PDB file of C-alpha atoms and ligand atoms in Angstrom:
ATOM      1  CA  MET A   1      -6.193  64.807 304.618  1.00 84.00           C
ATOM      2  CA  ALA A   2      -8.272  62.974 302.014  1.00 92.00           C
ATOM      3  CA  SER A   3      -6.963  63.130 298.444  1.00 94.00           C
ATOM      4  CA  ILE A   4      -8.903  65.159 295.899  1.00 98.00           C
ATOM      5  CA  PHE A   5     -10.002  61.851 294.316  1.00 98.00           C
ATOM      6  CA  SER A   6     -11.293  60.509 297.664  1.00 98.00           C
ATOM      7  CA  ARG A   7     -13.308  63.701 297.960  1.00 98.00           C
ATOM      8  CA  ILE A   8     -14.668  63.085 294.455  1.00 98.00           C
ATOM      9  CA  VAL A   9     -15.618  59.502 295.411  1.00 98.00           C
ATOM     10  CA  ALA A  10     -17.332  60.848 298.544  1.00 97.00           C
ATOM     11  CA  GLY A  11     -19.295  63.323 296.403  1.00 97.00           C
ATOM     12  CA  GLU A  12     -17.738  66.341 298.166  1.00 97.00           C
ATOM     13  CA  ILE A  13     -16.248  67.540 294.867  1.00 97.00           C
ATOM     14  CA  PRO A  14     -18.241  67.163 291.644  1.00 98.00           C
ATOM     15  CA  SER A  15     -16.999  65.024 288.755  1.00 98.00           C
ATOM     16  CA  TYR A  16     -18.179  63.955 285.330  1.00 98.00           C
ATOM     17  CA  ARG A  17     -19.025  60.342 286.128  1.00 98.00           C
ATOM     18  CA  ILE A  18     -18.687  57.641 283.508  1.00 98.00           C
ATOM     19  CA  ALA A  19     -19.106  54.399 285.436  1.00 98.00           C
ATOM     20  CA  GLU A  20     -18.334  52.690 288.712  1.00 98.00           C
ATOM     21  CA  THR A  21     -18.107  49.346 290.433  1.00 97.00           C
ATOM     22  CA  GLU A  22     -18.187  48.704 294.152  1.00 97.00           C
ATOM     23  CA  SER A  23     -14.432  49.367 294.339  1.00 98.00           C
ATOM     24  CA  CYS A  24     -13.567  51.527 291.321  1.00 98.00           C
ATOM     25  CA  TYR A  25     -14.691  54.790 289.741  1.00 98.00           C
ATOM     26  CA  ALA A  26     -14.239  56.285 286.243  1.00 98.00           C
ATOM     27  CA  PHE A  27     -14.666  59.994 285.500  1.00 98.00           C
ATOM     28  CA  LEU A  28     -13.406  62.607 283.062  1.00 98.00           C
ATOM     29  CA  ASP A  29     -10.071  64.314 283.703  1.00 98.00           C
ATOM     30  CA  ILE A  30     -10.852  67.974 284.392  1.00 98.00           C
ATOM     31  CA  ASN A  31      -7.788  69.095 282.415  1.00 98.00           C
ATOM     32  CA  PRO A  32      -7.894  66.695 279.483  1.00 98.00           C
ATOM     33  CA  LEU A  33      -5.207  65.990 276.914  1.00 98.00           C
ATOM     34  CA  ALA A  34      -8.059  65.096 274.538  1.00 98.00           C
ATOM     35  CA  LYS A  35     -11.841  64.880 274.540  1.00 98.00           C
ATOM     36  CA  GLY A  36     -12.712  61.719 276.452  1.00 98.00           C
ATOM     37  CA  HIS A  37      -9.547  61.674 278.627  1.00 98.00           C
ATOM     38  CA  THR A  38     -10.715  59.529 281.519  1.00 98.00           C
ATOM     39  CA  LEU A  39      -9.328  58.636 284.937  1.00 99.00           C
ATOM     40  CA  VAL A  40      -9.983  55.215 286.451  1.00 98.00           C
ATOM     41  CA  ILE A  41      -9.327  54.971 290.177  1.00 98.00           C
ATOM     42  CA  PRO A  42      -9.771  52.586 293.084  1.00 98.00           C
ATOM     43  CA  LYS A  43     -12.217  54.108 295.594  1.00 98.00           C
ATOM     44  CA  GLN A  44      -9.801  53.135 298.333  1.00 98.00           C
ATOM     45  CA  GLU A  45      -7.135  55.804 298.744  1.00 98.00           C
ATOM     46  CA  ILE A  46      -3.783  54.236 297.957  1.00 97.00           C
ATOM     47  CA  ASP A  47      -1.053  56.403 296.461  1.00 98.00           C
ATOM     48  CA  ASN A  48       1.032  53.984 294.404  1.00 98.00           C
ATOM     49  CA  ILE A  49      -0.878  51.783 291.955  1.00 98.00           C
ATOM     50  CA  PHE A  50       1.651  48.986 292.471  1.00 98.00           C
ATOM     51  CA  ASP A  51       0.757  48.905 296.176  1.00 98.00           C
ATOM     52  CA  LEU A  52      -2.848  47.821 295.464  1.00 98.00           C
ATOM     53  CA  ASP A  53      -3.633  44.345 296.660  1.00 98.00           C
ATOM     54  CA  GLU A  54      -3.751  41.845 293.828  1.00 98.00           C
ATOM     55  CA  ALA A  55      -7.562  41.525 293.669  1.00 98.00           C
ATOM     56  CA  LEU A  56      -8.112  45.292 293.526  1.00 98.00           C
ATOM     57  CA  TYR A  57      -5.277  45.718 291.015  1.00 98.00           C
ATOM     58  CA  GLN A  58      -6.890  43.133 288.717  1.00 98.00           C
ATOM     59  CA  GLU A  59     -10.333  44.677 289.157  1.00 98.00           C
ATOM     60  CA  LEU A  60      -9.017  48.178 288.389  1.00 98.00           C
ATOM     61  CA  PHE A  61      -7.400  47.058 285.137  1.00 98.00           C
ATOM     62  CA  SER A  62     -10.434  44.976 284.081  1.00 98.00           C
ATOM     63  CA  PHE A  63     -12.645  47.964 284.739  1.00 98.00           C
ATOM     64  CA  ALA A  64     -10.249  50.224 282.783  1.00 98.00           C
ATOM     65  CA  LYS A  65     -10.472  47.773 279.872  1.00 98.00           C
ATOM     66  CA  GLN A  66     -14.266  47.940 279.918  1.00 98.00           C
ATOM     67  CA  VAL A  67     -14.208  51.757 280.086  1.00 98.00           C
ATOM     68  CA  SER A  68     -11.621  51.996 277.291  1.00 98.00           C
ATOM     69  CA  HIS A  69     -13.932  50.080 274.935  1.00 98.00           C
ATOM     70  CA  ALA A  70     -16.708  52.562 275.691  1.00 98.00           C
ATOM     71  CA  ILE A  71     -14.389  55.547 275.061  1.00 98.00           C
ATOM     72  CA  GLU A  72     -13.250  54.020 271.773  1.00 98.00           C
ATOM     73  CA  LYS A  73     -16.865  53.589 270.642  1.00 98.00           C
ATOM     74  CA  THR A  74     -17.627  57.213 271.514  1.00 98.00           C
ATOM     75  CA  ILE A  75     -14.614  59.285 270.517  1.00 98.00           C
ATOM     76  CA  PRO A  76     -13.171  58.923 266.996  1.00 97.00           C
ATOM     77  CA  CYS A  77      -9.499  57.943 267.485  1.00 98.00           C
ATOM     78  CA  GLU A  78      -6.835  55.478 266.399  1.00 98.00           C
ATOM     79  CA  ARG A  79      -6.748  53.799 269.825  1.00 97.00           C
ATOM     80  CA  ILE A  80      -6.877  54.418 273.557  1.00 98.00           C
ATOM     81  CA  GLY A  81      -3.545  55.192 275.184  1.00 98.00           C
ATOM     82  CA  MET A  82      -3.057  54.171 278.803  1.00 98.00           C
ATOM     83  CA  SER A  83      -0.701  55.772 281.281  1.00 98.00           C
ATOM     84  CA  VAL A  84       0.001  55.727 285.003  1.00 98.00           C
ATOM     85  CA  ILE A  85       1.835  58.781 286.330  1.00 97.00           C
ATOM     86  CA  GLY A  86       0.585  60.040 289.684  1.00 96.00           C
ATOM     87  CA  LEU A  87       2.997  62.939 290.136  1.00 96.00           C
ATOM     88  CA  GLU A  88       0.156  65.398 290.749  1.00 97.00           C
ATOM     89  CA  VAL A  89      -2.471  63.441 292.675  1.00 98.00           C
ATOM     90  CA  PRO A  90      -1.271  60.859 295.258  1.00 97.00           C
ATOM     91  CA  HIS A  91      -4.218  58.515 294.719  1.00 98.00           C
ATOM     92  CA  ALA A  92      -3.689  55.670 292.251  1.00 98.00           C
ATOM     93  CA  HIS A  93      -5.228  56.310 288.830  1.00 98.00           C
ATOM     94  CA  ILE A  94      -5.031  55.119 285.242  1.00 98.00           C
ATOM     95  CA  HIS A  95      -5.249  57.695 282.451  1.00 98.00           C
ATOM     96  CA  LEU A  96      -7.218  56.514 279.380  1.00 98.00           C
ATOM     97  CA  ILE A  97      -6.675  58.883 276.460  1.00 98.00           C
ATOM     98  CA  PRO A  98      -8.064  58.791 272.914  1.00 98.00           C
ATOM     99  CA  ILE A  99      -4.989  59.139 270.677  1.00 98.00           C
ATOM    100  CA  ASN A 100      -4.014  59.332 267.013  1.00 98.00           C
ATOM    101  CA  THR A 101      -0.282  59.997 267.287  1.00 97.00           C
ATOM    102  CA  LEU A 102       2.484  59.497 269.839  1.00 97.00           C
ATOM    103  CA  ARG A 103       2.387  63.217 270.582  1.00 96.00           C
ATOM    104  CA  ASP A 104      -1.162  62.824 271.938  1.00 97.00           C
ATOM    105  CA  MET A 105       0.358  61.070 274.987  1.00 97.00           C
ATOM    106  CA  ASP A 106       2.613  64.047 275.761  1.00 97.00           C
ATOM    107  CA  PHE A 107       1.501  65.200 279.208  1.00 97.00           C
ATOM    108  CA  SER A 108       3.429  68.450 278.857  1.00 96.00           C
ATOM    109  CA  LYS A 109       1.342  69.607 275.907  1.00 95.00           C
ATOM    110  CA  GLN A 110      -1.492  72.129 276.079  1.00 96.00           C
ATOM    111  CA  ARG A 111      -4.681  70.700 277.607  1.00 97.00           C
ATOM    112  CA  VAL A 112      -8.060  70.955 275.860  1.00 97.00           C
ATOM    113  CA  ALA A 113     -10.491  73.546 277.232  1.00 97.00           C
ATOM    114  CA  LEU A 114     -14.065  72.250 277.435  1.00 98.00           C
ATOM    115  CA  THR A 115     -17.269  73.784 278.751  1.00 98.00           C
ATOM    116  CA  ALA A 116     -19.307  72.125 281.506  1.00 98.00           C
ATOM    117  CA  GLU A 117     -21.885  71.208 278.854  1.00 98.00           C
ATOM    118  CA  GLN A 118     -19.226  69.542 276.702  1.00 98.00           C
ATOM    119  CA  PHE A 119     -17.883  67.571 279.685  1.00 98.00           C
ATOM    120  CA  GLN A 120     -21.420  66.461 280.549  1.00 98.00           C
ATOM    121  CA  GLU A 121     -22.185  65.434 276.989  1.00 98.00           C
ATOM    122  CA  ILE A 122     -18.925  63.466 276.608  1.00 98.00           C
ATOM    123  CA  ALA A 123     -19.354  61.683 279.964  1.00 98.00           C
ATOM    124  CA  ALA A 124     -22.983  60.773 279.178  1.00 98.00           C
ATOM    125  CA  SER A 125     -22.054  59.488 275.695  1.00 98.00           C
ATOM    126  CA  ILE A 126     -19.223  57.310 277.019  1.00 98.00           C
ATOM    127  CA  ALA A 127     -21.421  56.075 279.874  1.00 98.00           C
ATOM    128  CA  GLN A 128     -24.066  54.981 277.349  1.00 98.00           C
ATOM    129  CA  ASN A 129     -21.520  52.790 275.589  1.00 98.00           C
ATOM    130  CA  ILE A 130     -20.455  50.860 278.712  1.00 97.00           C
ATOM    131  CA  VAL A 131     -21.451  47.217 278.358  1.00 95.00           C
TER     132      VAL A 131
HETATM  133  P1  5GP B   1      -1.027  62.720 287.579  1.00 85.64           P
HETATM  134  O1  5GP B   1      -1.152  62.645 289.083  1.00 85.64           O
HETATM  135  O2  5GP B   1      -1.218  61.376 286.914  1.00 85.64           O
HETATM  136  O3  5GP B   1       0.247  63.398 287.135  1.00 85.64           O
HETATM  137  O4  5GP B   1      -2.189  63.660 287.036  1.00 85.64           O
HETATM  138  C1  5GP B   1      -3.385  63.838 287.725  1.00 85.64           C
HETATM  139  C2  5GP B   1      -4.505  64.147 286.752  1.00 85.64           C
HETATM  140  O5  5GP B   1      -5.667  64.436 287.527  1.00 85.64           O
HETATM  141  C3  5GP B   1      -4.251  65.356 285.839  1.00 85.64           C
HETATM  142  O6  5GP B   1      -4.406  64.972 284.478  1.00 85.64           O
HETATM  143  C4  5GP B   1      -5.303  66.384 286.294  1.00 85.64           C
HETATM  144  O7  5GP B   1      -5.840  67.122 285.216  1.00 85.64           O
HETATM  145  C5  5GP B   1      -6.361  65.511 286.960  1.00 85.64           C
HETATM  146  N1  5GP B   1      -7.056  66.191 288.051  1.00 85.64           N
HETATM  147  C6  5GP B   1      -6.470  66.905 289.059  1.00 85.64           C
HETATM  148  N2  5GP B   1      -7.416  67.387 289.898  1.00 85.64           N
HETATM  149  C7  5GP B   1      -8.616  66.966 289.401  1.00 85.64           C
HETATM  150  C8  5GP B   1      -9.964  67.150 289.819  1.00 85.64           C
HETATM  151  O8  5GP B   1     -10.258  67.793 290.824  1.00 85.64           O
HETATM  152  N3  5GP B   1     -10.941  66.570 289.067  1.00 85.64           N
HETATM  153  C9  5GP B   1     -10.637  65.840 287.942  1.00 85.64           C
HETATM  154  N4  5GP B   1     -11.679  65.302 287.264  1.00 85.64           N
HETATM  155  N5  5GP B   1      -9.379  65.648 287.509  1.00 85.64           N
HETATM  156  C10 5GP B   1      -8.377  66.215 288.234  1.00 85.64           C
END
């Protein structure tokens, strides 16, 4: 069965799109640790990020770098934290999270509740800052 992220890429499940390339897609995490928490994924469904072929691996991280600059321009924060976990969704993804303290990277902490309008506004603002 296709992963939830493959279904997002296919447009079967909606997402708050930020940017994409031919091979990669960036969208807001639906259960964010902070406003602007973004997921960057390869469109190809591969579970473990370290199993990506070298070209796709490089492209994914370059794309994540580009997206992180746009998040940083949009969301006031000290820096963008990056994490790869993958215990919940078996489709490689990079978390990009606006942070101010170490605690902001604690994945066991309470997630931020946002309305659909807030998600839309955040995604559109970050998307505008992609260069
Ligand atoms: P991980 O697999 O790295 O432990 O976490 C997966 C992340 O994907 C979580 O932060 C979770 O909130 C997010 N997530 C799970 N399902 C969906 C979904 O359907 N849409 C979006 N946008 N994010 C999701």
